[in-house]
Coordinates of C-alpha atoms and ligand atoms in Angstrom, one line a residue:
X1 CA 80.6 82.2 126.0
X2 CA 82.9 81.3 123.1
X3 CA 86.5 82.6 123.3
X4 CA 85.8 84.8 120.2
X5 CA 82.7 86.3 122.0
X6 CA 84.7 86.8 125.2
X7 CA 87.4 88.6 123.2
X8 CA 84.7 90.8 121.7
X9 CA 83.3 91.8 125.0
X10 CA 86.7 92.3 126.6
X11 CA 87.3 95.2 124.2
X12 CA 83.7 96.3 123.8
X13 CA 83.6 98.2 120.6
X14 CA 87.2 99.3 121.1
X15 CA 85.7 101.3 123.9
X16 CA 88.7 103.5 124.5
X17 CA 88.6 104.6 120.9
X18 CA 91.1 104.7 118.1
X19 CA 94.6 105.9 118.6
X20 CA 96.9 106.5 115.6
X21 CA 100.6 106.9 115.6
X22 CA 102.4 107.8 112.3
X23 CA 106.2 107.2 112.6
X24 CA 108.7 108.7 110.3
X25 CA 111.3 111.6 110.3
X26 CA 110.0 112.5 106.8
X27 CA 106.6 113.3 108.2
X28 CA 108.0 115.8 110.6
X29 CA 110.3 117.3 108.1
X30 CA 107.4 118.1 105.8
X31 CA 108.7 115.8 103.0
X32 CA 105.7 113.5 103.3
X33 CA 102.2 114.3 104.5
X34 CA 100.6 111.7 106.8
X35 CA 97.9 110.2 104.6
X36 CA 98.1 106.7 106.1
X37 CA 96.0 107.7 109.1
X38 CA 93.2 108.5 106.7
X39 CA 93.6 105.2 104.9
X40 CA 93.3 103.4 108.1
X41 CA 90.2 105.3 109.2
X42 CA 88.5 104.7 105.8
X43 CA 89.2 101.0 106.0
X44 CA 87.7 101.0 109.5
X45 CA 84.5 102.4 108.1
X46 CA 84.5 105.8 109.7
X47 CA 82.6 104.7 112.8
X48 CA 85.5 104.8 115.2
X49 CA 86.6 108.3 115.9
X50 CA 90.3 108.9 116.4
X51 CA 91.0 110.1 119.9
X52 CA 94.3 111.4 118.6
X53 CA 96.8 111.1 115.7
X54 CA 100.4 111.5 116.8
X55 CA 103.2 112.0 114.3
X56 CA 106.6 111.0 115.8
X57 CA 110.1 110.6 114.6
X58 CA 111.9 107.3 114.0
X59 CA 113.2 107.3 117.6
X60 CA 112.3 104.5 120.0
X61 CA 111.9 106.8 123.0
X62 CA 109.4 109.0 121.1
X63 CA 107.5 106.0 119.8
X64 CA 107.3 104.6 123.4
X65 CA 106.1 108.0 124.7
X66 CA 103.4 108.0 122.0
X67 CA 102.3 104.5 122.9
X68 CA 102.2 105.6 126.6
X69 CA 99.7 108.3 125.7
X70 CA 97.1 105.7 124.4
X71 CA 94.5 104.3 126.7
X72 CA 93.9 100.7 127.7
X73 CA 90.9 99.2 125.9
X74 CA 91.8 101.2 122.8
X75 CA 92.7 100.2 119.3
X76 CA 96.2 101.5 118.6
X77 CA 97.4 101.6 115.0
X78 CA 101.0 102.4 114.4
X79 CA 102.3 103.0 110.8
X80 CA 105.8 103.3 109.5
X81 CA 109.3 102.2 110.6
X82 CA 108.8 98.5 109.8
X83 CA 111.4 98.4 107.0
X84 CA 114.8 96.8 107.1
X85 CA 116.9 99.9 107.2
X86 CA 118.7 101.0 110.4
X87 CA 116.3 104.0 110.9
X88 CA 113.3 101.6 111.1
X89 CA 112.9 101.3 114.9
X90 CA 109.2 100.6 115.4
X91 CA 109.5 96.9 116.2
X92 CA 112.1 97.6 118.8
X93 CA 110.1 100.4 120.4
X94 CA 106.9 98.3 120.7
X95 CA 108.9 95.6 122.4
X96 CA 110.5 98.1 124.8
X97 CA 107.1 99.7 125.6
X98 CA 105.4 96.4 126.3
X99 CA 108.5 95.0 128.1
X100 CA 108.5 91.9 125.9
X101 CA 111.3 90.2 124.1
X102 CA 111.9 90.7 120.4
X103 CA 112.7 87.2 119.0
X104 CA 113.3 86.3 115.4
X105 CA 110.4 84.5 113.9
X106 CA 112.0 81.7 111.9
X107 CA 109.1 81.0 109.6
X108 CA 108.9 84.7 108.7
X109 CA 112.6 84.9 108.1
X110 CA 112.4 81.9 105.7
X111 CA 109.5 83.5 103.9
X112 CA 111.3 86.9 103.6
X113 CA 114.5 85.1 102.3
X114 CA 112.6 83.1 99.8
X115 CA 110.9 86.3 98.5
X116 CA 114.3 88.0 98.2
X117 CA 115.6 85.0 96.2
X118 CA 112.7 85.1 93.9
X119 CA 113.4 88.7 93.2
X120 CA 117.0 87.8 92.3
X121 CA 118.5 89.5 95.4
X122 CA 121.8 87.8 96.4
X123 CA 123.8 90.5 98.4
X124 CA 124.7 89.5 101.9
X125 CA 123.7 92.9 103.2
X126 CA 120.2 92.3 102.0
X127 CA 119.9 89.1 103.9
X128 CA 121.3 90.6 107.0
X129 CA 118.8 93.4 106.8
X130 CA 116.0 90.8 106.5
X131 CA 116.9 89.5 109.9
X132 CA 115.6 92.7 111.6
X133 CA 112.3 92.5 109.6
X134 CA 111.8 89.0 110.9
X135 CA 111.8 90.1 114.5
X136 CA 108.4 90.1 116.1
X137 CA 107.6 91.5 119.6
X138 CA 106.3 88.6 121.7
X139 CA 102.5 88.7 121.8
X140 CA 102.2 90.0 118.3
X141 CA 101.5 87.9 115.1
X142 CA 102.8 88.7 111.7
X143 CA 100.3 89.3 108.9
X144 CA 101.6 88.4 105.5
X145 CA 102.1 91.4 103.2
X146 CA 100.7 90.8 99.7
X147 CA 102.4 93.9 98.3
X148 CA 105.8 94.3 99.9
X149 CA 108.2 92.5 102.2
X150 CA 107.4 94.1 105.6
X151 CA 104.6 92.1 107.3
X152 CA 102.0 93.8 109.5
X153 CA 102.0 92.9 113.2
X154 CA 98.8 92.4 115.2
X155 CA 98.0 91.4 118.7
X156 CA 97.1 92.5 122.2
X157 CA 99.7 94.2 124.4
X158 CA 99.1 96.1 127.6
X159 CA 95.4 95.9 127.3
X160 CA 95.4 97.6 123.8
X161 CA 94.6 96.0 120.5
X162 CA 97.8 96.8 118.6
X163 CA 98.1 97.0 114.8
X164 CA 101.5 97.9 113.4
X165 CA 101.7 98.5 109.7
X166 CA 104.4 99.5 107.2
X167 CA 104.6 103.2 106.1
X168 CA 104.6 102.7 102.3
X169 CA 101.0 103.5 101.4
X170 CA 100.6 100.6 98.8
X171 CA 101.9 98.1 101.4
X172 CA 99.7 99.5 104.0
X173 CA 96.6 99.3 101.7
X174 CA 97.5 95.7 100.8
X175 CA 97.5 94.7 104.5
X176 CA 94.3 96.6 105.5
X177 CA 91.7 93.9 104.5
X178 CA 93.6 91.3 106.6
X179 CA 93.7 93.7 109.5
X180 CA 90.0 94.4 109.3
X181 CA 89.2 90.7 109.2
X182 CA 91.4 90.2 112.3
X183 CA 89.8 93.0 114.1
X184 CA 86.2 91.9 113.3
X185 CA 87.0 88.6 115.1
X186 CA 87.8 90.6 118.2
X187 CA 85.6 93.7 118.3
X188 CA 82.4 94.9 117.0
X189 CA 83.5 97.8 114.9
X190 CA 81.0 100.6 115.3
X191 CA 79.1 101.6 112.2
X192 CA 79.4 105.1 110.9
X193 CA 76.6 107.6 111.5
X194 CA 74.1 107.7 108.6
X195 CA 75.4 110.2 106.1
X196 CA 74.2 112.0 103.0
X197 CA 76.9 113.1 100.6
X198 CA 77.0 115.3 97.5
X199 CA 80.2 115.7 95.5
X200 CA 80.2 118.9 93.6
X201 CA 82.5 120.7 91.1
X202 CA 82.8 124.2 89.5
X203 CA 81.8 126.0 92.7
X204 CA 84.0 127.4 95.4
X205 CA 83.5 126.5 99.0
X206 CA 81.7 129.7 100.0
X207 CA 79.3 129.4 97.1
X208 CA 78.5 125.8 98.0
X209 CA 78.0 126.7 101.7
X210 CA 75.7 129.6 100.7
X211 CA 73.6 127.3 98.6
X212 CA 73.1 125.0 101.5
X213 CA 72.2 127.8 104.0
X214 CA 68.4 127.7 103.9
X215 CA 68.3 123.9 104.5
X216 CA 71.0 124.2 107.1
X217 CA 69.0 126.8 109.0
X218 CA 66.0 124.4 109.2
X219 CA 68.2 121.5 110.3
X220 CA 70.8 122.7 112.8
X221 CA 70.4 119.3 114.6
X222 CA 72.5 117.6 111.9
X223 CA 76.3 117.7 111.6
X224 CA 77.2 119.7 108.4
X225 CA 80.6 119.7 106.8
X226 CA 82.2 120.8 103.6
X227 CA 85.3 119.1 102.4
X228 CA 87.6 120.3 99.6
X229 CA 88.3 117.6 97.0
X230 CA 90.6 117.7 94.0
X231 CA 87.5 118.4 91.9
X232 CA 85.5 120.8 94.1
X233 CA 83.6 120.6 97.3
X234 CA 81.9 117.7 99.0
X235 CA 78.9 118.4 101.1
X236 CA 78.3 115.9 103.9
X237 CA 75.5 115.9 106.4
X238 CA 75.4 113.3 109.2
X239 CA 73.0 112.3 111.9
X240 CA 75.4 111.7 114.7
X241 CA 74.2 109.4 117.5
X242 CA 71.1 108.5 115.6
X243 CA 71.1 105.3 117.5
X244 CA 71.6 106.9 120.9
X245 CA 69.4 109.9 121.3
X246 CA 70.6 112.0 118.4
X247 CA 68.4 113.3 115.6
X248 CA 66.1 110.6 114.2
X249 CA 67.2 109.3 110.7
X250 CA 64.0 110.9 109.4
X251 CA 65.6 114.4 109.9
X252 CA 68.5 113.4 107.7
X253 CA 66.2 112.1 105.0
X254 CA 64.1 115.3 105.2
X255 CA 67.1 117.5 104.9
X256 CA 68.5 115.4 102.0
X257 CA 65.2 115.8 100.2
X258 CA 65.3 119.6 100.6
X259 CA 68.9 119.8 99.5
X260 CA 68.6 117.6 96.4
X261 CA 67.1 120.3 94.1
X262 CA 69.9 122.7 95.2
X263 CA 72.8 120.3 94.9
X264 CA 71.9 117.6 92.4
X265 CA 72.5 119.9 89.4
X266 CA 76.1 120.7 90.5
X267 CA 76.8 117.2 91.8
X268 CA 78.7 114.5 89.8
X269 CA 77.9 111.8 92.4
X270 CA 76.8 110.8 95.8
X271 CA 79.5 108.1 96.5
X272 CA 82.7 109.0 98.3
X273 CA 84.6 106.3 96.3
X274 CA 83.7 107.6 92.9
X275 CA 85.9 110.4 91.6
X276 CA 84.9 112.8 88.9
X277 CA 86.8 111.2 86.0
X278 CA 85.3 107.8 86.9
X279 CA 81.8 109.4 87.0
X280 CA 82.5 110.8 83.5
X281 CA 83.6 107.5 82.1
X282 CA 80.6 105.7 83.6
X283 CA 78.2 108.1 81.8
X284 CA 80.1 107.8 78.5
X285 CA 80.1 104.0 78.7
X286 CA 76.4 103.9 79.5
X287 CA 75.9 105.8 76.2
X288 CA 78.6 103.8 74.3
X289 CA 80.2 107.1 73.6
X290 CA 83.9 108.1 73.2
X291 CA 85.8 111.2 74.2
X292 CA 89.1 112.9 73.1
X293 CA 90.8 116.0 74.3
X294 CA 92.8 118.9 73.0
X295 CA 95.0 120.6 75.5
X296 CA 97.2 123.6 75.7
X297 CA 97.8 125.0 79.2
X298 CA 97.1 121.7 80.9
X299 CA 99.8 120.0 78.9
X300 CA 98.3 116.5 79.0
X301 CA 97.0 116.7 82.6
X302 CA 93.4 116.3 81.4
X303 CA 94.4 113.2 79.4
X304 CA 96.4 111.8 82.3
X305 CA 93.5 112.4 84.7
X306 CA 91.1 110.6 82.3
X307 CA 93.4 107.6 82.1
X308 CA 93.7 107.4 85.9
X309 CA 90.4 105.4 85.9
X310 CA 90.8 101.7 85.2
X311 CA 88.8 100.7 82.1
X312 CA 89.3 104.2 80.6
X313 CA 90.1 102.8 77.2
X314 CA 86.5 101.9 76.7
X315 CA 85.6 105.6 76.4
X316 CA 88.8 107.6 76.1
X317 CA 90.5 107.6 72.7
X318 CA 93.3 110.1 73.0
X319 CA 94.6 113.6 73.3
X320 CA 96.4 116.1 71.2
X321 CA 98.6 118.3 73.4
X322 CA 99.0 121.5 71.3
X323 CA 101.0 123.8 73.4
X324 CA 102.5 125.9 70.6
X325 CA 100.3 127.9 68.2
X326 CA 101.7 126.1 65.1
X327 CA 100.8 122.8 66.6
X328 CA 97.2 123.9 67.0
X329 CA 97.3 124.8 63.3
X330 CA 99.0 121.6 62.0
X331 CA 97.5 119.0 64.4
X332 CA 94.0 120.5 65.1
X333 CA 93.4 122.5 61.9
X334 CA 92.9 125.7 63.9
X335 CA 92.8 128.5 61.4
X336 CA 95.9 130.8 61.7
X337 CA 93.6 133.7 61.2
X338 CA 91.6 132.8 64.4
X339 CA 94.9 132.7 66.4
X340 CA 96.0 136.1 65.0
X341 CA 92.7 137.8 65.5
X342 CA 91.6 136.4 68.9
X343 CA 94.8 135.0 70.4
X344 CA 95.3 131.4 71.5
X345 CA 93.4 131.9 74.8
X346 CA 90.0 132.7 73.3
X347 CA 86.6 131.3 72.7
X348 CA 87.0 130.8 68.9
X349 CA 90.3 129.0 69.4
X350 CA 88.8 126.7 72.1
X351 CA 85.9 126.0 69.8
X352 CA 88.3 125.2 66.9
X353 CA 90.4 123.0 69.1
X354 CA 87.4 121.0 70.3
X355 CA 86.0 120.5 66.8
X356 CA 89.5 119.8 65.5
X357 CA 90.2 117.0 67.9
X358 CA 86.7 115.6 67.6
X359 CA 87.3 115.2 63.9
X360 CA 91.0 114.0 64.1
X361 CA 90.3 111.4 66.7
X362 CA 86.8 110.5 65.5
X363 CA 85.2 110.9 68.9
X364 CA 81.6 111.6 70.0
X365 CA 82.6 114.2 72.6
X366 CA 85.7 116.4 72.6
X367 CA 87.0 118.8 75.3
X368 CA 89.5 121.6 74.7
X369 CA 91.4 123.7 77.2
X370 CA 93.4 126.8 76.5
X371 CA 94.4 129.3 79.2
X372 CA 97.0 131.2 81.1
X373 CA 97.9 129.2 84.1
X374 CA 100.5 131.7 85.4
X375 CA 102.6 133.0 87.0
X376 CA 103.5 135.0 83.9
X377 CA 101.7 135.6 80.6
X378 CA 98.7 137.5 82.0
X379 CA 97.5 140.8 80.5
X380 CA 94.9 143.3 81.6
X381 CA 92.4 141.8 79.1
X382 CA 93.4 138.3 79.9
X383 CA 94.8 138.0 83.4
X384 CA 96.4 134.9 84.8
X385 CA 93.8 132.2 85.4
X386 CA 91.9 133.2 82.2
X387 CA 91.0 129.8 80.6
X388 CA 88.6 128.9 77.8
X389 CA 87.0 125.4 77.8
X390 CA 85.4 124.1 74.7
X391 CA 83.1 121.1 74.5
X392 CA 82.0 119.6 71.2
X393 CA 79.1 117.2 71.4
X394 CA 77.6 115.1 68.5
X395 CA 75.2 118.0 67.8
X396 CA 76.8 121.3 69.0
X397 CA 79.9 123.0 70.2
X398 CA 80.1 125.2 73.4
X399 CA 82.8 127.4 74.9
X400 CA 83.0 129.1 78.2
X401 CA 85.5 131.5 79.7
X402 CA 86.7 130.9 83.2
X403 CA 88.8 133.0 85.6
X404 CA 90.6 130.7 88.0
X405 CA 91.9 132.4 91.1
X406 CA 95.0 130.4 92.1
X407 CA 98.6 129.5 91.2
X408 CA 99.8 127.6 88.2
X409 CA 99.3 124.1 89.7
X410 CA 95.9 124.8 91.2
X411 CA 94.7 126.7 88.1
X412 CA 95.5 123.7 86.0
X413 CA 93.7 121.3 88.4
X414 CA 90.7 123.6 88.3
X415 CA 90.7 123.7 84.5
X416 CA 90.8 119.9 84.4
X417 CA 87.9 119.7 87.0
X418 CA 85.9 122.3 85.1
X419 CA 86.4 120.5 81.8
X420 CA 85.4 117.1 83.1
X421 CA 82.4 118.5 85.0
X422 CA 81.2 120.4 81.9
X423 CA 81.3 117.1 80.0
X424 CA 79.6 115.4 82.9
X425 CA 76.8 118.0 82.8
X426 CA 76.3 117.5 79.1
X427 CA 76.0 113.8 79.5
X428 CA 73.6 114.2 82.4
X429 CA 71.3 116.7 80.8
X430 CA 70.7 117.3 77.1
X431 CA 69.6 120.9 78.0
X432 CA 72.7 123.0 77.2
X433 CA 71.6 125.8 79.4
X434 CA 72.5 123.5 82.3
X435 CA 76.2 123.4 81.2
X436 CA 76.9 126.5 83.3
X437 CA 74.7 127.5 86.1
X438 CA 74.3 130.7 88.0
X439 CA 76.5 130.4 91.0
X440 CA 79.3 128.5 89.3
X441 CA 82.2 130.3 90.9
X442 CA 84.8 130.6 88.1
X443 CA 82.7 130.6 84.9
X444 CA 82.5 134.1 83.4
X445 CA 79.4 135.1 81.7
X446 CA 80.4 135.4 78.1
X447 CA 78.0 134.0 75.5
X448 CA 78.8 130.4 75.1
X449 CA 78.1 129.5 71.5
X450 CA 76.0 126.5 70.7
X451 CA 76.1 126.4 66.9
X452 CA 78.6 124.8 64.6
Ligands
ATP1 P1 110.4 100.7 104.2 O1 111.4 101.2 105.2 O2 110.4 99.3 103.9 O3 110.2 101.6 103.0 P2 108.6 101.3 106.4 O4 107.4 100.6 107.0 O5 109.8 101.4 107.3 O6 108.9 100.8 105.0 P3 108.8 104.1 106.3 O7 110.3 103.9 106.1 O8 108.4 104.7 107.6 O9 108.1 102.7 106.1 O10 108.2 104.9 105.1 C1 108.5 104.5 103.8 C2 107.8 105.6 102.9 O11 106.4 105.5 103.0 C3 108.2 107.0 103.3 O12 109.3 107.5 102.7 C4 107.0 107.8 102.9 O13 107.1 108.1 101.5 C5 105.8 106.8 103.0 N1 105.1 107.0 104.3 C6 105.5 106.6 105.5 N2 104.6 107.0 106.4 C7 103.6 107.6 105.8 C8 102.4 108.2 106.2 N3 102.0 108.3 107.4 N4 101.6 108.8 105.2 C9 102.0 108.7 103.9 N5 103.1 108.1 103.5 C10 103.9 107.6 104.4

C-alpha cells in the first residue's frame, strides 16, 4: 500500500467527524458573528457533518480545553488567533495542547519579512511581531497565504488531522483551496447527500412551507429544510444516507418532479452559489438587454446590490437616487402634479420614476422603488413598510404595492429583493400576469397597470 493510501485509511473518511473551533474574543462579545465555520463547511463540500462548533476566547487555556473535547480520528479546524498581535495565541495553545515545541520556521520568517519590505513596512515593531507569526508547532506545516501574511498550518497531531487558519475571512478563503487539496491527499472526503434546491423570493417562510406541504406529506422519508436567505427562502430536500440504506435517489427525483410546478414560478435559481442579482444579470445578458434603476427609500441599495455581481457593467447602466421630491421632478421628470395628488409613495409616482429613468438612462428595463422604510413616516393610509415598485419593460410599465413587515433595514432589503425578483420574473416569462402570484407574501392586491 502506498504511503498516501495508508494515510487515507488511517483516518478513514475523517471517521470521527469534523470539529470546528472559532477563536476570538470578538466572537464572544457579539462584535463579530462566526461565519468562518460555514465557509469551511462549504469548502469541504457539505458531506462532513460538524460534530460540534466551539467558539472560544483568545486564551490558550480555553483553546486547549476546546481541542481536548475533539475526538481522535477527527478533522479539527481551528480559525482565528494567528495574527501577529499579542492577543493572537492560537499557535502557542496548539503547541501546548500537543506538548510539542514551537520553533521559529526560518524560511517562513524570511518570506514574511520580504513581504513586509515589499509593502514598504520598515518599523522595528512590525518585524518583531513577524517573529511570532513565523512560529510553527512541531508537526505542523505552514501553508502559504495568497491573501494576507498569516500562513495556515496543517498536519497531524494527537491522532487528529489539524487545520489552523487565520480569522480574517478573505485570508481564510484564500487558503481553503490549498487546505482541501492537502486533505484530499489524506482522506476521502465524504460526498454530500443528493440534494434538490429551489431559491425563492417574494414569499415568507410560512408561505413557502405551506406550498411544499402536499409533496412533503407524500415524501416524509426525505430531509426537508427551509433556509432564509437575503432574498427570500431556500427550499432544500435531501436524501440522507442514500448510499447506506436511506431513501433511494428515485424518491428524491420523484419529490422534485412534484415540487417543480409549485416552486419553479417563484424560484430564481436552483444553484446555491448563484444569488438573485447574478441570476438577474445572467438573464439580461442572455437577451443583450440593459437595466437602470430609480430609487427613493432604498437610497442606492438596489444599485449597490446590482453592482455586487462581477461583470455587472454588461447589463447595468446606472441609477438615479431621487430621495427628495424635487429631485424626482428635476432628474426623472416626475410631474409635480402626480406628487401633489398621490404622494411620493404611490403607484403613479413609481410608474413615472420607472419610465423617467428608462428614458434618461436609455435602458431596456427600469426598476423604481418608493416607500416608507420606517421607523417614522407611516400614516393610517400608508403604514411603515408600504412600498411601491415599478417596472418598465420595452413594451409596458407595471407597478405593485407591497407592505413589508419589518424594520428599516430589513424593509429596504425586502424592497431590493422584491424589485430584483419582479424583473427576474419579467425576464423569465413574457406573461405579465406572472409578475405577482397568488401567495406572494408582501405584494398587496392593487391593480398593477400594464399600459403606458
Ligand atoms: P489578524 O490578527 O492578522 O487580523 P487572525 O488570524 O489573528 O488575524 P483574528 O485576530 O482572530 O484573526 O480575527 C481577525 C478578524 O477576522 C476579526 O476582527 C474578525 O473581524 C474576523 N474574524 C475572526 N474570526 C471570525 C469568524 N469565525 N467569523 C467571521 N469573522 C471572523
